[in-house]
PDB file of C-alpha atoms and ligand atoms in Angstrom:
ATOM      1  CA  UNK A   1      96.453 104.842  38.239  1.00  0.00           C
ATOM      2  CA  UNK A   2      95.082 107.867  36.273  1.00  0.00           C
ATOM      3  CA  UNK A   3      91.430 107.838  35.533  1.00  0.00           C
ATOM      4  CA  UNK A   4      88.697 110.036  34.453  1.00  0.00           C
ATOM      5  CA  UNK A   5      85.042 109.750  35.007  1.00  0.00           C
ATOM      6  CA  UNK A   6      82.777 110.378  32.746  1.00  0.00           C
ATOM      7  CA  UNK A   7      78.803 111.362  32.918  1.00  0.00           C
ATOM      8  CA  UNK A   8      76.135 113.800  32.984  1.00  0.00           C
ATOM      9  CA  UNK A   9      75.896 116.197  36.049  1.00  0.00           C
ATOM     10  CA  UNK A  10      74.485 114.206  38.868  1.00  0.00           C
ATOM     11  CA  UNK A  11      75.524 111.152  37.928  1.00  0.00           C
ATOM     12  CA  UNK A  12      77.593 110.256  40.571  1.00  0.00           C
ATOM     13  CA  UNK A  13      80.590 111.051  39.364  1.00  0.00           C
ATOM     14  CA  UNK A  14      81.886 113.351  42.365  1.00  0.00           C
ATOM     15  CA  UNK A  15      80.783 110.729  44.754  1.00  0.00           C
ATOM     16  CA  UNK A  16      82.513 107.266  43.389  1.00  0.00           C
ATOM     17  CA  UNK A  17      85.610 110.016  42.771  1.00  0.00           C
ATOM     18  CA  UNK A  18      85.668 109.975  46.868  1.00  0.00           C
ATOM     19  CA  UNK A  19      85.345 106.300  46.964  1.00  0.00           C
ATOM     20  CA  UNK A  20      88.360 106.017  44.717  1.00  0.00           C
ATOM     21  CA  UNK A  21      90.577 108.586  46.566  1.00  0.00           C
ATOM     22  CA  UNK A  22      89.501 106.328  50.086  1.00  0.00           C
ATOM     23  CA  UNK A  23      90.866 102.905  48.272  1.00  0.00           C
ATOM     24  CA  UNK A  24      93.351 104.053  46.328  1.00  0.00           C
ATOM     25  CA  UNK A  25      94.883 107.413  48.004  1.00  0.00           C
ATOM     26  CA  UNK A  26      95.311 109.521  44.930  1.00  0.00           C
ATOM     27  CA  UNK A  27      93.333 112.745  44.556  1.00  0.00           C
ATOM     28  CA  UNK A  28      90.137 113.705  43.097  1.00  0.00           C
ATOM     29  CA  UNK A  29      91.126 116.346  40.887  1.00  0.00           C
ATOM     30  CA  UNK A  30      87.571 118.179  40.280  1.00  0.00           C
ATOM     31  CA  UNK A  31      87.586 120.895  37.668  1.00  0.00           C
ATOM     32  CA  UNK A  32      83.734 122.518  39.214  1.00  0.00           C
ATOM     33  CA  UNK A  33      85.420 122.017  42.755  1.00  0.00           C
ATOM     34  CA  UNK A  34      88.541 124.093  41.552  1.00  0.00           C
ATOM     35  CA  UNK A  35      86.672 126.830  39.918  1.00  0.00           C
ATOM     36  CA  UNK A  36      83.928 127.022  43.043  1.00  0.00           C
ATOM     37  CA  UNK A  37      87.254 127.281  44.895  1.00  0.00           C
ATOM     38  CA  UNK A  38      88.682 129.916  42.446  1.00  0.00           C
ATOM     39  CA  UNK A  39      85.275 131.898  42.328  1.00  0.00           C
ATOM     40  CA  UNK A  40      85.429 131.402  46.465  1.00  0.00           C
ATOM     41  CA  UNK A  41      88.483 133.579  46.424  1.00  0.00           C
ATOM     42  CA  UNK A  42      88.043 135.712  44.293  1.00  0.00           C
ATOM     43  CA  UNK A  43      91.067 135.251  41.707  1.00  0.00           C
ATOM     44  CA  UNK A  44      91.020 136.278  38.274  1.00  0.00           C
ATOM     45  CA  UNK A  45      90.120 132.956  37.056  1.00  0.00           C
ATOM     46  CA  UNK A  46      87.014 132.859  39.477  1.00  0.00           C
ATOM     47  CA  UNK A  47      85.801 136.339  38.513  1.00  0.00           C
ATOM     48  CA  UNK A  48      85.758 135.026  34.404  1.00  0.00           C
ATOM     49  CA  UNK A  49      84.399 132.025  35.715  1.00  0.00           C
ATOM     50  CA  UNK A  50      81.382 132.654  37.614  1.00  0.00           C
ATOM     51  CA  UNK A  51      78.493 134.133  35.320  1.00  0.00           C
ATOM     52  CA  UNK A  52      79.250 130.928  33.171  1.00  0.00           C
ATOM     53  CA  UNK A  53      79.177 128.620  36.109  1.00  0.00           C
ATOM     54  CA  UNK A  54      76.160 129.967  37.334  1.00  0.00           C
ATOM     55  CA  UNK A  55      74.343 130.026  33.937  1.00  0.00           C
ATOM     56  CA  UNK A  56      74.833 126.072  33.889  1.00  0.00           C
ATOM     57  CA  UNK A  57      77.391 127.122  30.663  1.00  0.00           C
ATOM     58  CA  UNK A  58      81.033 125.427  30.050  1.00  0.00           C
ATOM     59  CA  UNK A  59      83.952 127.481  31.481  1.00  0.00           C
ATOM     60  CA  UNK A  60      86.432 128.071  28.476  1.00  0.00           C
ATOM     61  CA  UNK A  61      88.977 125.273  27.522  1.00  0.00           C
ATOM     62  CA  UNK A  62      91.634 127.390  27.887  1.00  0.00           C
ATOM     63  CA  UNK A  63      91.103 128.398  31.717  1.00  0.00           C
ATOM     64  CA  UNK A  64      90.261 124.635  32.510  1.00  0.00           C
ATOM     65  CA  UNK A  65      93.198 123.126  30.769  1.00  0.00           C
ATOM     66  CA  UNK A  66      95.439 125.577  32.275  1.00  0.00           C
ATOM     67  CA  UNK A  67      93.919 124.662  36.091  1.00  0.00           C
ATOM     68  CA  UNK A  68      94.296 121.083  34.982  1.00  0.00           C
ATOM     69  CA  UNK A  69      98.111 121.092  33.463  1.00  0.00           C
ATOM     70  CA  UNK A  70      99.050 123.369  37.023  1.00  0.00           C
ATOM     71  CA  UNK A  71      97.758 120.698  39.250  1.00  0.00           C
ATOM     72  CA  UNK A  72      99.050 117.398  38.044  1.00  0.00           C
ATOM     73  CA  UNK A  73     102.174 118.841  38.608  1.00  0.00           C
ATOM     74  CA  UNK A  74     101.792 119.096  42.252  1.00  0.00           C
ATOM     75  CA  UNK A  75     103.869 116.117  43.618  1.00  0.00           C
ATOM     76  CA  UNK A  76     100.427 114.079  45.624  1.00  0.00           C
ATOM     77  CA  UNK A  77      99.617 113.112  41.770  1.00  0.00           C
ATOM     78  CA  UNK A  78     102.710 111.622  41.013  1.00  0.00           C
ATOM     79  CA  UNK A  79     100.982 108.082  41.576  1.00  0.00           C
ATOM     80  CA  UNK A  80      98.097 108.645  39.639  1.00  0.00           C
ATOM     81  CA  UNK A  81      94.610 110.966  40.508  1.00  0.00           C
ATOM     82  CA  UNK A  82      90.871 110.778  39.122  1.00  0.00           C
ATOM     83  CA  UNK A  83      89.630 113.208  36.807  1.00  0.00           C
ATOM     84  CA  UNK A  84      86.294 114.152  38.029  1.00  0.00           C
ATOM     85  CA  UNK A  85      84.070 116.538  35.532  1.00  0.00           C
ATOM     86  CA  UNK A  86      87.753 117.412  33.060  1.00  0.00           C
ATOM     87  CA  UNK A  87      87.614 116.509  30.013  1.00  0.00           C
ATOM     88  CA  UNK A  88      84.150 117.822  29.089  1.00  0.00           C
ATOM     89  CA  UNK A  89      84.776 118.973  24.980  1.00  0.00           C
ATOM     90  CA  UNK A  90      87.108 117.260  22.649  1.00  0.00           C
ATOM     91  CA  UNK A  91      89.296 120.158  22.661  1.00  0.00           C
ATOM     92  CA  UNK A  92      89.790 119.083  26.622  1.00  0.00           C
ATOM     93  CA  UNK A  93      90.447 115.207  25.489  1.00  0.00           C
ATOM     94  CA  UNK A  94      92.849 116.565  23.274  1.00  0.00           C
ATOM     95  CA  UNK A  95      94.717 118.477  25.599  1.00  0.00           C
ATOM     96  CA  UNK A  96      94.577 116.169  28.534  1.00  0.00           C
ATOM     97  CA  UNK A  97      96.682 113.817  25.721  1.00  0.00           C
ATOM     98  CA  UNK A  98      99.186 116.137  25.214  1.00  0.00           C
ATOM     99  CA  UNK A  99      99.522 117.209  28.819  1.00  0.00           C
ATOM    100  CA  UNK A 100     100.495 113.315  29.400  1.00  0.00           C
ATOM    101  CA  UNK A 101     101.984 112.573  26.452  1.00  0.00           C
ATOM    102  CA  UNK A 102     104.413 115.405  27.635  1.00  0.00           C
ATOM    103  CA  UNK A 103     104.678 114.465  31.037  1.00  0.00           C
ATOM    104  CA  UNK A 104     105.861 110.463  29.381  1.00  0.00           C
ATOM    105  CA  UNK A 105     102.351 109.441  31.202  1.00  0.00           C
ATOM    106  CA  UNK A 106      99.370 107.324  29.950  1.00  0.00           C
ATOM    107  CA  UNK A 107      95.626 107.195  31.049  1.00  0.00           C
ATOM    108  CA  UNK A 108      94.487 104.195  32.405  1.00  0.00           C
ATOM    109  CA  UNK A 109      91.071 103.822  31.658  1.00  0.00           C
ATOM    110  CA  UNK A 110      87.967 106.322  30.782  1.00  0.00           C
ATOM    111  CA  UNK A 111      84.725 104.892  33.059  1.00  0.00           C
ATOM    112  CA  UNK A 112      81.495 106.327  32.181  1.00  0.00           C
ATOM    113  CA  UNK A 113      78.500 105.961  34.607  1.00  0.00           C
ATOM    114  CA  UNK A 114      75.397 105.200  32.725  1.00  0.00           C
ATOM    115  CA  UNK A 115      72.234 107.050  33.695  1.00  0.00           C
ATOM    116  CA  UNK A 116      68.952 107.809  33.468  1.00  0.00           C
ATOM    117  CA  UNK A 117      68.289 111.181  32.554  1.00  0.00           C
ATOM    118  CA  UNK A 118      65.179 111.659  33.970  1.00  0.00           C
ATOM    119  CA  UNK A 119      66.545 110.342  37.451  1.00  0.00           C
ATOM    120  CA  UNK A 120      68.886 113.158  37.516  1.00  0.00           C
ATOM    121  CA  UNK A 121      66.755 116.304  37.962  1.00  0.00           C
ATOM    122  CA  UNK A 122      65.803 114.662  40.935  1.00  0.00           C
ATOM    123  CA  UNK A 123      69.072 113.770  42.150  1.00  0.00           C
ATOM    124  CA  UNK A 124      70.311 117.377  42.041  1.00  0.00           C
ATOM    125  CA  UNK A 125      67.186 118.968  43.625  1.00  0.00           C
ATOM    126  CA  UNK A 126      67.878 115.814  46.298  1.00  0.00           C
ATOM    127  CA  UNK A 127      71.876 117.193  46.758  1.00  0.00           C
ATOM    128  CA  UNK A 128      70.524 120.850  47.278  1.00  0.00           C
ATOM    129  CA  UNK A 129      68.801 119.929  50.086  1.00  0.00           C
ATOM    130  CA  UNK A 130      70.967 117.650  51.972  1.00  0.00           C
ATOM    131  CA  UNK A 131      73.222 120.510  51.491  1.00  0.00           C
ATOM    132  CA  UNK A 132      71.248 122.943  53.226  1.00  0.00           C
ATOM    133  CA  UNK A 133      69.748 120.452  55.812  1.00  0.00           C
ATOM    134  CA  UNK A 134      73.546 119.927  56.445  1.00  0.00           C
ATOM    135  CA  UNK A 135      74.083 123.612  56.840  1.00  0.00           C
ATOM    136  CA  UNK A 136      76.369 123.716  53.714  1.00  0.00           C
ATOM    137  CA  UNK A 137      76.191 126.250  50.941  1.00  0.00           C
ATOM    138  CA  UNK A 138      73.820 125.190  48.202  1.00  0.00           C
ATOM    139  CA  UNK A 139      75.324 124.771  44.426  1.00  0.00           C
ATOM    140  CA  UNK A 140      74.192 128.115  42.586  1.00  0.00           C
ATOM    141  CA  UNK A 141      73.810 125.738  39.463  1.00  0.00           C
ATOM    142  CA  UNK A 142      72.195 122.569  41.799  1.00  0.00           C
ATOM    143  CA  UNK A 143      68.367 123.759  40.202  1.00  0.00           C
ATOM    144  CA  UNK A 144      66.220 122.413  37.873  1.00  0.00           C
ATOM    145  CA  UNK A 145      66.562 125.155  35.954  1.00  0.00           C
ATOM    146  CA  UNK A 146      69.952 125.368  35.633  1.00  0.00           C
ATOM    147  CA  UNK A 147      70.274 121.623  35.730  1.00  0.00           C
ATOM    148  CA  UNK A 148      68.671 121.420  31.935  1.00  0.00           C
ATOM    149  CA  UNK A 149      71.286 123.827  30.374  1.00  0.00           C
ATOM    150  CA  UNK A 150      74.172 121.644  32.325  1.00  0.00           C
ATOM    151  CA  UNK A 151      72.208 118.603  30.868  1.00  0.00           C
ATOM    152  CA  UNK A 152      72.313 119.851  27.317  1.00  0.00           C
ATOM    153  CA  UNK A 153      75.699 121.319  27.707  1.00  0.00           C
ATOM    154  CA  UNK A 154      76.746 117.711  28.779  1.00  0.00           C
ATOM    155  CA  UNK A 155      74.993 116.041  25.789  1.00  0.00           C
ATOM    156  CA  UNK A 156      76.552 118.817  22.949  1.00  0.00           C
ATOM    157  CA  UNK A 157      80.039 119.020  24.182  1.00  0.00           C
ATOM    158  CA  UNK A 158      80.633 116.144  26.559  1.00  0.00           C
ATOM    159  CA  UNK A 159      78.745 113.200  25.227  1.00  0.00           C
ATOM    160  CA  UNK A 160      81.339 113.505  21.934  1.00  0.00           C
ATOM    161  CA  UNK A 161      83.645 112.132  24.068  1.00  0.00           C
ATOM    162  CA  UNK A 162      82.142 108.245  24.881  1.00  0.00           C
ATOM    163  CA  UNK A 163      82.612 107.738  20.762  1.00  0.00           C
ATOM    164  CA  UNK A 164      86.184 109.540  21.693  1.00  0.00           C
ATOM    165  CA  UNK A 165      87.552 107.319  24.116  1.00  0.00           C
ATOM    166  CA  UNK A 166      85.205 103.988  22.901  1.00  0.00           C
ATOM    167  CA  UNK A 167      86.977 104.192  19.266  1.00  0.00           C
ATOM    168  CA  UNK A 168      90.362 104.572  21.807  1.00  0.00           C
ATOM    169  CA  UNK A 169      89.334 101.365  23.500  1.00  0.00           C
ATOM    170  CA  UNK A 170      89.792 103.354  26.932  1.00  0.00           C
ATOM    171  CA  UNK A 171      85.880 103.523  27.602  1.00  0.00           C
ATOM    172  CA  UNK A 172      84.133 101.265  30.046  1.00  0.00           C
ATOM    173  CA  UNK A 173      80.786 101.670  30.999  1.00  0.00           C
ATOM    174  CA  UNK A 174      79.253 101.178  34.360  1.00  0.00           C
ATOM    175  CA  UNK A 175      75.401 101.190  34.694  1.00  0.00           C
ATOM    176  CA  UNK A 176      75.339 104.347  37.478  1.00  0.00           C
ATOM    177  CA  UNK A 177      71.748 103.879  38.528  1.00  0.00           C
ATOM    178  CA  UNK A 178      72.837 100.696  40.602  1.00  0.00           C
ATOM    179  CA  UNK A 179      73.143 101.833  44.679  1.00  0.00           C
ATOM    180  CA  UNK A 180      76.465 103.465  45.148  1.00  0.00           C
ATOM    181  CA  UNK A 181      77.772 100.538  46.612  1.00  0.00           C
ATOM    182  CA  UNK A 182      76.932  98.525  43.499  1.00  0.00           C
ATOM    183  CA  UNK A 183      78.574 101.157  40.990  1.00  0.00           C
ATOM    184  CA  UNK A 184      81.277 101.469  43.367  1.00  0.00           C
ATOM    185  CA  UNK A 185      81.969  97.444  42.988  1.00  0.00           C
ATOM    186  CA  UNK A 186      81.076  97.754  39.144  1.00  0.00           C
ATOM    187  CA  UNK A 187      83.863 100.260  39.201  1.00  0.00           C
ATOM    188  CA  UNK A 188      86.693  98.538  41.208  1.00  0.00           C
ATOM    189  CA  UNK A 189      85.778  95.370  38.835  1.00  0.00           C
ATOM    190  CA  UNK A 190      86.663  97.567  36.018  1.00  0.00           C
ATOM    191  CA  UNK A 191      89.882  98.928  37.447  1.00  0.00           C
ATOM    192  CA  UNK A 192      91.229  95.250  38.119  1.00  0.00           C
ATOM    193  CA  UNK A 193      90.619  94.353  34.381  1.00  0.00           C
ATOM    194  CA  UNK A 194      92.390  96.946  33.029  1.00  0.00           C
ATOM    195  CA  UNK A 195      95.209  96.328  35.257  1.00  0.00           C
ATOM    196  CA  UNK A 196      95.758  92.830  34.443  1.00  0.00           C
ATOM    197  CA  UNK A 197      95.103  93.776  30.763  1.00  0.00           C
ATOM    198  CA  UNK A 198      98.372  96.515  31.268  1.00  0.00           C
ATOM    199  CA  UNK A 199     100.147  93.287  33.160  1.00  0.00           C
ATOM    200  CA  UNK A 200      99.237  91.071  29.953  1.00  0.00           C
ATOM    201  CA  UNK A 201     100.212  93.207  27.609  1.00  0.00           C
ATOM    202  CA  UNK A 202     103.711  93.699  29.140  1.00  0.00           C
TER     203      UNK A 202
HETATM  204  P1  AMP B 301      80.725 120.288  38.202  1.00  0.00           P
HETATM  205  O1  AMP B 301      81.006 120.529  39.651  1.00  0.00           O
HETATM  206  O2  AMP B 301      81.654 119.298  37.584  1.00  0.00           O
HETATM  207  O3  AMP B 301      79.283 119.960  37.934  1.00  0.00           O
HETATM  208  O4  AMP B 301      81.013 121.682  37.452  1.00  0.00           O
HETATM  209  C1  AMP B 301      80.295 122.835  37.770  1.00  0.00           C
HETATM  210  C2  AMP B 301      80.469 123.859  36.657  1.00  0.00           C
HETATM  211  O5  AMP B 301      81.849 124.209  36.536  1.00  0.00           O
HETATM  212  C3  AMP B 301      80.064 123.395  35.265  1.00  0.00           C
HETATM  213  O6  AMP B 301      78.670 123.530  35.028  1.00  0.00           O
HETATM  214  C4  AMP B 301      80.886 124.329  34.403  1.00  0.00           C
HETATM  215  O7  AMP B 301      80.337 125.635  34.368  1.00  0.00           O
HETATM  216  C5  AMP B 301      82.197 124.406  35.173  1.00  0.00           C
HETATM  217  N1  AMP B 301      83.133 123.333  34.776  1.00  0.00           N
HETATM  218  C6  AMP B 301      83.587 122.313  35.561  1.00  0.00           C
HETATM  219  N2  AMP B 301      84.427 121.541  34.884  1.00  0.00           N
HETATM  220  C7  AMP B 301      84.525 122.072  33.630  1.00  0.00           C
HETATM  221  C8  AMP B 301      85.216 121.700  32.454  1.00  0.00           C
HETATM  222  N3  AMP B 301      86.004 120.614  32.407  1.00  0.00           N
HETATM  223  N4  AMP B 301      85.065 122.486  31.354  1.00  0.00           N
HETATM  224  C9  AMP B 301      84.296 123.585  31.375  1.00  0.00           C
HETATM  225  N5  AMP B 301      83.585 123.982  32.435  1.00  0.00           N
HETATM  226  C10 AMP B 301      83.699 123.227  33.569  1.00  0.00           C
END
């Protein structure tokens, strides 16, 4: 099964990507949790990387879609993995097509957690400090400051991409301000549709 989730920063996105590696044992492949990994050690990606990520700005497409074509390679995603935060600009739905498309591989669905905007400063602030209560580093970009240029990068550059994958037929939508076990059932409801679509259509 490949899938990617789509939705604004805090939507949940990260945390129903966890759910779905649990169920279905293929990885999460997070584009922020590669570059906080590649800004972690210092490579030459990280070092381009981090004044952007910190700002709240988009990394380039280049540098993501590179990360991205490099790790579906690696042989755990050979049965499928869960784009979490990748593709965020058309130029990233374009080249996660080709990348496929080359590989002889198809996506299976596009699911897009519906929320509230207004919900989600709060959320974030909330993640910060579980973080820290939890003696975990704190996000750089997890405040409200920050938050409202990830928000408006999401809704220039990332929102494109619902009309993207809708007019593609790939989107569903899953109302993310349900409880987490709610979207989480919303989302597994989804994921047996499409397969018995794929089986239908066979
Ligand atoms: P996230 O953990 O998904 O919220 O991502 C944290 C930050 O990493 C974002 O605010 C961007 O600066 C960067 N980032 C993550 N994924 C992408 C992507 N697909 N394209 C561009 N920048 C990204």
């Amino acid at each position: 099964m490949r899938l990617i989730l789509l939705g604004p920063p805090g939507a949940g996105k990260g945390t129903q990507a966890q759910r779905l590696v649990e169920k279905h044992g293929i990885p999460q492949l997070s584009t922020g949790d590669m570059l906080r990994a590649a800004v972690q050690a210092g490579t030459e990606v990280g070092k381009r990387a981090k004044a952007v990520m910190d700002a709240g700005e988009l990394v380039s497409d280049a540098i993501v879609n590179a990360i991205v074509a490099e790790r579906i390679d690696q042989p755990d995603c050979a049965r499928g993995f869960i784009l979490d935060g990748y593709p965020r600009t058309l130029v990233q739905a374009d080249a996660v097509e080709s990348m496929l498309a080359e590989r002889g591989i198809a996506l299976d669905t596009v699911v897009e957690l519906v929320v509230d905007d207004k919900a989600l400063v709060g959320r974030i602030v909330k993640r910060a400090e579980e973080a820290k209560a939890a003696g975990q580093p704190v996000r750089k970009d997890d405040n409200p400051a920050v938050f409202e240029e990830r928000l408006r990068e999401y809704y220039k550059k990332t929102a494109p991409l619902i009309g993207y994958y809708y007019a593609k037929r790939t989107l569903k939508s899953v109302d993310g301000m349900a409880g987490i076990d709610a979207v989480t059932a919303e989302i597994e409801a989804v994921l047996s549709a499409t397969a018995k679509e794929t089986v239908a259509a066979k």
